[in-house]
Short mmCIF file of C-alpha atoms in Angstrom, two decimals:
data_model
loop_
_atom_site.label_atom_id
_atom_site.label_comp_id
_atom_site.label_asym_id
_atom_site.label_seq_id
_atom_site.Cartn_x
_atom_site.Cartn_y
_atom_site.Cartn_z
CA MET G 167 -17.52 164.17 -13.74
CA LYS G 168 -18.37 160.60 -13.45
CA LEU G 169 -20.04 158.54 -16.23
CA THR G 170 -22.83 156.29 -15.29
CA ARG G 171 -23.09 152.82 -16.59
CA ARG G 172 -26.00 153.84 -18.79
CA GLU G 173 -24.10 156.76 -20.33
CA ALA G 174 -21.05 154.57 -21.01
CA THR G 175 -23.20 151.97 -22.74
CA LEU G 176 -24.88 154.65 -24.86
CA GLY G 177 -21.45 156.14 -25.71
CA VAL G 178 -20.08 152.76 -26.80
CA ALA G 179 -23.24 152.05 -28.82
CA THR G 180 -23.04 155.48 -30.48
CA LEU G 181 -19.36 154.96 -31.27
CA ALA G 182 -20.12 151.50 -32.74
CA VAL G 183 -22.93 152.90 -34.91
CA CYS G 184 -20.66 155.74 -36.09
CA LEU G 185 -17.81 153.32 -36.89
CA PHE G 186 -20.15 150.93 -38.67
CA GLY G 187 -21.80 153.76 -40.66
CA GLY G 188 -18.45 155.33 -41.56
CA THR G 189 -17.08 151.98 -42.67
CA ALA G 190 -20.19 151.34 -44.77
CA ILE G 191 -19.96 154.79 -46.39
CA LEU G 192 -16.24 154.46 -47.12
CA ALA G 193 -16.41 150.80 -48.17
CA ARG G 194 -19.46 151.03 -50.48
CA PRO G 195 -17.46 151.93 -53.67
CA ASN G 196 -14.97 149.19 -52.87
CA LEU G 197 -17.79 146.74 -52.22
CA GLU G 198 -19.28 147.44 -55.68
CA ARG G 199 -15.85 147.08 -57.25
CA TRP G 200 -15.31 143.83 -55.33
CA LYS G 201 -18.63 142.46 -56.64
CA ALA G 202 -17.63 143.45 -60.20
CA LEU G 203 -14.25 141.74 -59.79
CA ARG G 204 -15.94 138.58 -58.50
CA SER G 205 -18.22 138.61 -61.53
CA GLU G 206 -15.22 139.06 -63.87
CA GLN G 207 -13.38 136.28 -62.05
CA ARG G 208 -16.34 133.93 -62.50
CA ALA G 209 -16.56 134.80 -66.23
CA ALA G 210 -12.80 134.29 -66.63
CA ARG G 211 -12.99 130.88 -64.96
CA GLU G 212 -15.83 129.86 -67.29
CA THR G 213 -13.83 131.05 -70.32
CA ILE G 214 -10.74 129.18 -69.16
CA ALA G 215 -12.78 126.01 -68.65
CA GLU G 216 -14.28 126.41 -72.13
CA TYR G 217 -10.82 126.91 -73.69
CA GLU G 218 -9.42 123.93 -71.79
CA GLY G 219 -12.28 121.84 -73.16
CA LEU G 220 -11.53 123.03 -76.70
CA ILE G 221 -7.84 122.30 -76.26
CA ALA G 222 -8.66 118.82 -75.01
CA GLU G 223 -10.80 118.25 -78.13
CA ALA G 224 -8.08 119.53 -80.52
CA PRO G 225 -6.68 116.10 -81.52
CA GLY G 226 -10.15 114.89 -82.47
CA TRP G 227 -10.85 118.02 -84.49
CA GLN G 228 -7.45 117.78 -86.18
CA ALA G 229 -8.16 114.16 -87.16
CA LYS G 230 -11.56 115.17 -88.53
CA PHE G 231 -9.98 118.08 -90.43
CA ASP G 232 -7.30 115.79 -91.90
CA GLU G 233 -9.95 113.25 -92.94
CA LEU G 234 -12.15 115.86 -94.63
CA SER G 235 -9.26 117.76 -96.18
CA SER G 236 -7.99 114.55 -97.79
CA LYS G 237 -11.35 114.33 -99.60
CA LEU G 238 -10.89 117.77 -101.16
CA VAL G 239 -9.84 118.22 -104.77
CA ALA G 240 -6.25 119.34 -105.16
CA ARG G 241 -5.82 122.13 -107.70
CA PRO G 242 -2.55 123.46 -109.13
CA ALA G 243 -0.46 125.63 -106.81
CA SER G 244 -0.92 128.72 -108.95
CA GLY G 245 -3.39 129.80 -111.53
CA ARG G 246 -7.12 130.22 -111.74
CA THR G 247 -9.48 127.55 -110.50
CA ASP G 248 -12.75 129.20 -111.48
CA VAL G 249 -13.00 127.47 -114.88
CA PHE G 250 -12.83 124.04 -113.23
CA TRP G 251 -15.49 124.87 -110.63
CA LEU G 252 -17.81 126.62 -113.09
CA SER G 253 -17.70 123.59 -115.40
CA GLU G 254 -18.36 121.24 -112.45
CA ILE G 255 -21.42 123.25 -111.41
CA ASP G 256 -22.65 123.36 -115.01
CA ARG G 257 -22.14 119.61 -115.40
CA VAL G 258 -24.12 118.78 -112.24
CA ALA G 259 -26.87 121.27 -113.18
CA SER G 260 -27.25 119.81 -116.69
CA MET G 261 -27.46 116.29 -115.22
CA HIS G 262 -30.59 117.36 -113.33
CA GLY G 263 -32.16 119.68 -115.91
CA LEU G 264 -31.38 122.89 -114.06
CA ASN G 265 -30.58 125.80 -116.37
CA ILE G 266 -27.86 128.22 -115.20
CA PRO G 267 -27.89 131.16 -117.63
CA ARG G 268 -25.48 133.30 -115.61
CA ARG G 269 -22.72 132.43 -113.19
CA GLN G 270 -19.84 134.41 -111.78
CA ALA G 271 -16.88 133.36 -109.69
CA LEU G 272 -16.12 135.74 -106.84
CA ASP G 273 -12.77 136.24 -105.10
CA GLU G 274 -10.91 133.19 -103.84
CA ARG G 275 -10.30 133.09 -100.10
CA ALA G 276 -7.55 131.19 -98.32
CA MET G 277 -8.37 129.75 -94.90
CA GLY G 278 -5.15 128.11 -93.81
CA GLU G 279 -4.48 125.14 -96.06
CA ILE G 280 -8.00 125.20 -97.51
CA PHE G 281 -9.13 127.53 -100.28
CA GLU G 282 -12.69 128.55 -101.01
CA LEU G 283 -14.13 129.99 -104.22
CA PRO G 284 -17.67 131.41 -103.99
CA VAL G 285 -19.65 131.15 -107.23
CA GLU G 286 -22.83 133.19 -107.65
CA CYS G 287 -25.33 131.59 -110.05
CA GLN G 288 -28.70 132.54 -111.48
CA TRP G 289 -30.83 129.51 -112.24
CA GLU G 290 -34.14 128.46 -113.80
CA GLY G 291 -35.95 125.15 -113.52
CA THR G 292 -38.49 123.08 -111.68
CA LEU G 293 -38.56 122.36 -107.99
CA SER G 294 -37.62 118.76 -108.68
CA SER G 295 -34.56 119.74 -110.74
CA LEU G 296 -33.45 122.19 -108.03
CA VAL G 297 -33.85 119.63 -105.24
CA HIS G 298 -31.98 116.95 -107.18
CA PHE G 299 -29.22 119.43 -108.05
CA LEU G 300 -28.80 120.53 -104.41
CA PHE G 301 -28.90 116.94 -103.17
CA ASP G 302 -26.23 115.94 -105.70
CA LEU G 303 -24.00 118.82 -104.55
CA GLN G 304 -24.51 117.78 -100.92
CA THR G 305 -23.59 114.15 -101.57
CA ARG G 306 -20.31 115.14 -103.20
CA GLY G 307 -18.74 115.52 -99.77
CA VAL G 308 -17.07 118.66 -98.54
CA MET G 309 -16.39 120.28 -101.92
CA PHE G 310 -19.65 122.24 -102.31
CA ASP G 311 -21.62 124.29 -99.81
CA VAL G 312 -24.70 126.29 -100.82
CA ARG G 313 -25.00 129.11 -98.30
CA GLN G 314 -27.49 131.44 -99.97
CA LEU G 315 -30.51 130.39 -101.97
CA LEU G 316 -33.25 132.57 -103.42
CA VAL G 317 -36.30 130.95 -105.06
CA LYS G 318 -39.09 132.80 -106.91
CA PRO G 319 -41.99 131.31 -108.88
CA VAL G 320 -42.25 132.52 -112.50
CA GLY G 321 -44.92 130.28 -113.96
CA LYS G 322 -46.65 127.00 -113.48
CA ASP G 323 -44.04 124.55 -112.13
CA GLN G 324 -41.24 126.95 -113.08
CA LEU G 325 -38.94 128.62 -110.60
CA ARG G 326 -36.15 131.11 -110.92
CA GLY G 327 -33.62 132.43 -108.47
CA ARG G 328 -30.01 132.55 -107.51
CA PHE G 329 -27.65 130.82 -105.15
CA VAL G 330 -24.09 131.13 -103.98
CA VAL G 331 -22.17 127.88 -103.85
CA HIS G 332 -18.81 127.82 -102.08
CA CYS G 333 -16.30 125.41 -103.62
CA ALA G 334 -13.62 124.14 -101.23
CA TYR G 335 -10.29 122.74 -102.40
CA ARG G 336 -6.61 122.39 -101.58
CA ARG G 337 -3.69 123.79 -103.53
CA GLU G 338 -0.89 121.43 -104.51
CA LYS G 339 2.49 122.24 -103.06
CA SER G 340 4.59 124.05 -105.63
CA PRO G 341 7.94 122.37 -106.42
CA SER G 342 9.86 125.61 -105.82
CA ALA G 343 8.27 126.09 -102.38
CA ALA G 344 9.00 122.49 -101.40
CA GLY G 345 12.62 122.82 -102.53
CA SER G 346 13.18 126.10 -100.75
CA THR G 347 11.86 124.77 -97.45
CA ALA G 348 13.87 121.56 -97.81
CA GLY G 349 17.07 123.53 -98.44
CA ALA G 350 16.41 125.94 -95.59
CA ASN G 351 17.01 123.32 -92.89
CA PRO G 352 20.60 121.93 -93.10
#
């Protein structure tokens, strides 16, 4: 049996279609996985570039942190700080005619070298007294940060509400901690 040129061409074409179809069927799951890996690779490259940018900016951020942290009030290494901060808030409020009938210090949080004490306050006063009070807190630098503020009208020109002010400060190094670290390195 002898194959004609036409039959040989059809046989080769059929074999090519079968090979191409079989490869496509077998390679499809791998092709999807390859696309997913390429997408992950692109996301990883973007993340690495972002982290490299952050690392490059670290000295600038550290200088800014050092500058701002030097402006913070230093409180004793141990003991409660809530009395100091409550009296500071009361003093600023009374300067501007804002009445704070109830205030409560929440739990102190340490964030590295910086400590933060949230104080929840209920207040009463006029819009002008509230604005002047908030502006005064803002101009005191990095010590005070009002993150929640609720305002309700109660009468003509009278407002009532509550706010949470976060007081930031440093703790002084305790003499015993400084001595133990100094003696640890011969």
